[in-house]
Amino acid sequence: MIKNIECLYLHETFEIDEKMIAVISLDKKYAQYGRSIIIHAEQGVFLIDRTTKQLMNTFNKINRGGILYSKVVAEISLIKRNIPLVNGTTLYMPMTGSSKFSADWIGLHMIEEFKQTQKIANFTTIFGEKINLDFPQGNLSGRLHDACYFSEFHIDAWIISTESMHGTAVFSAHAGLVRQFVGCNCATHLMLPKKFADVTIFTDSITLRVLKEFSKDDVEVSFVESYKVKLRRLSKMKSM
């Protein structure tokens, strides 16, 4: 039972941002109050009338690609479930599989400490507040490790791309738990991009996913190869 839910206000115009600490799904029995609870770094705790899935599906307003980038990283890195949403050091991890229903989400860039108590994940925010979320199965440390890998991949790819143009990539210094596993030598971390060719594999995979999506239903699959050829042609200098 959620205590004092009737005391929370309904934020009717809330737009997704990177200062959400947690996004918590509400059971249908609380439908008269709202669909989700937001714990926000600046706006406090409030309700919204959208499911967590509906809200998190607008993450493209933050990173332009929504979950697409994470799906591509997951494919490259052979990670099959619990895919997070990432934008540099901003990282939202689902507490359960999120593809078929509305999961709870935690912003790891807003978390300072964690521990697992049986099937409960205990988080301490960077402000010292305590948040406990259901964690029905798995090892929390292992889940955090895999989620943080997505942020590391995104950051490394961005740094390599920026440096190839003689630029400098700058990320938020407030990363919470996100950078906790930097330097890990596990098999997954060995797949992080190390050179520009690795980043090209990532960007090409994004392009291919987009083209495949365009080919669904209304375009023949063979057109995908044609589109790929045209994109490659556009990337090359024409003879003068």
Coordinates of N, CA, C and O in Angstrom, one line a residue, residues 89-91 107-114 124-126 148 172-181:
T89 N 26.3 10.7 -19.6 CA 26.3 10.2 -18.2 C 24.8 10.2 -17.6 O 24.7 9.8 -16.4
T90 N 23.9 10.5 -18.4 CA 22.5 10.3 -17.9 C 22.0 8.9 -18.2 O 22.1 8.5 -19.4
L91 N 21.6 8.2 -17.2 CA 21.3 6.8 -17.4 C 20.1 6.3 -16.6 O 20.1 6.5 -15.4
G107 N 17.2 6.6 -12.0 CA 18.2 7.4 -12.7 C 19.5 7.2 -12.0 O 19.8 7.8 -10.9
L108 N 20.4 6.3 -12.5 CA 21.7 6.0 -11.8 C 22.6 7.2 -11.7 O 23.5 7.2 -10.8
H109 N 22.5 8.2 -12.5 CA 23.3 9.4 -12.4 C 22.8 10.2 -11.2 O 23.5 11.2 -10.8
M110 N 21.7 9.9 -10.6 CA 21.2 10.5 -9.4 C 21.4 9.7 -8.1 O 20.9 10.1 -7.1
I111 N 22.1 8.6 -8.3 CA 22.2 7.7 -7.1 C 23.7 7.6 -6.7 O 24.6 7.5 -7.5
E112 N 23.9 7.7 -5.4 CA 25.2 7.7 -4.7 C 25.6 6.3 -4.2 O 26.7 5.8 -4.4
E113 N 24.6 5.6 -3.6 CA 24.9 4.3 -3.1 C 23.7 3.3 -3.3 O 22.6 3.7 -3.6
F114 N 24.0 2.0 -3.3 CA 23.0 1.0 -3.4 C 23.3 -0.2 -2.6 O 24.4 -0.5 -2.3
T124 N 20.4 5.2 -2.4 CA 20.6 6.5 -1.7 C 20.9 7.5 -2.8 O 21.9 7.3 -3.5
T125 N 20.1 8.6 -2.9 CA 20.3 9.6 -3.9 C 21.5 10.4 -3.6 O 22.1 10.4 -2.5
I126 N 22.0 11.2 -4.6 CA 23.1 12.2 -4.4 C 22.7 13.3 -3.4 O 23.6 14.0 -2.9
C148 N 25.5 0.4 -16.6 CA 26.6 1.4 -16.7 C 27.4 1.2 -18.0 O 28.0 2.2 -18.5
S172 N 28.8 15.8 -18.0 CA 28.5 16.3 -16.6 C 29.4 15.6 -15.6 O 29.7 14.4 -15.7
A173 N 29.8 16.4 -14.7 CA 30.7 15.9 -13.6 C 29.9 15.1 -12.6 O 30.4 14.3 -11.8
H174 N 28.6 15.3 -12.6 CA 27.7 14.6 -11.6 C 27.2 13.4 -12.2 O 26.1 13.4 -12.9
A175 N 27.9 12.3 -12.0 CA 27.5 11.0 -12.7 C 27.0 10.0 -11.7 O 26.6 8.9 -12.2
G176 N 26.9 10.2 -10.4 CA 26.3 9.3 -9.5 C 27.1 7.9 -9.6 O 28.3 7.9 -9.5
L177 N 26.3 6.9 -9.8 CA 26.9 5.5 -9.9 C 27.4 5.2 -11.4 O 28.0 4.2 -11.6
V178 N 27.1 6.1 -12.3 CA 27.3 5.7 -13.7 C 28.7 5.3 -14.1 O 28.9 4.4 -14.9
R179 N 29.7 5.9 -13.5 CA 31.1 5.7 -13.8 C 31.8 4.7 -12.8 O 33.0 4.5 -12.8
Q180 N 31.0 4.0 -12.1 CA 31.5 3.1 -11.0 C 32.3 1.9 -11.6 O 33.2 1.4 -10.9
F181 N 31.9 1.5 -12.8 CA 32.6 0.3 -13.3 C 33.6 0.5 -14.4 O 34.0 -0.4 -15.1

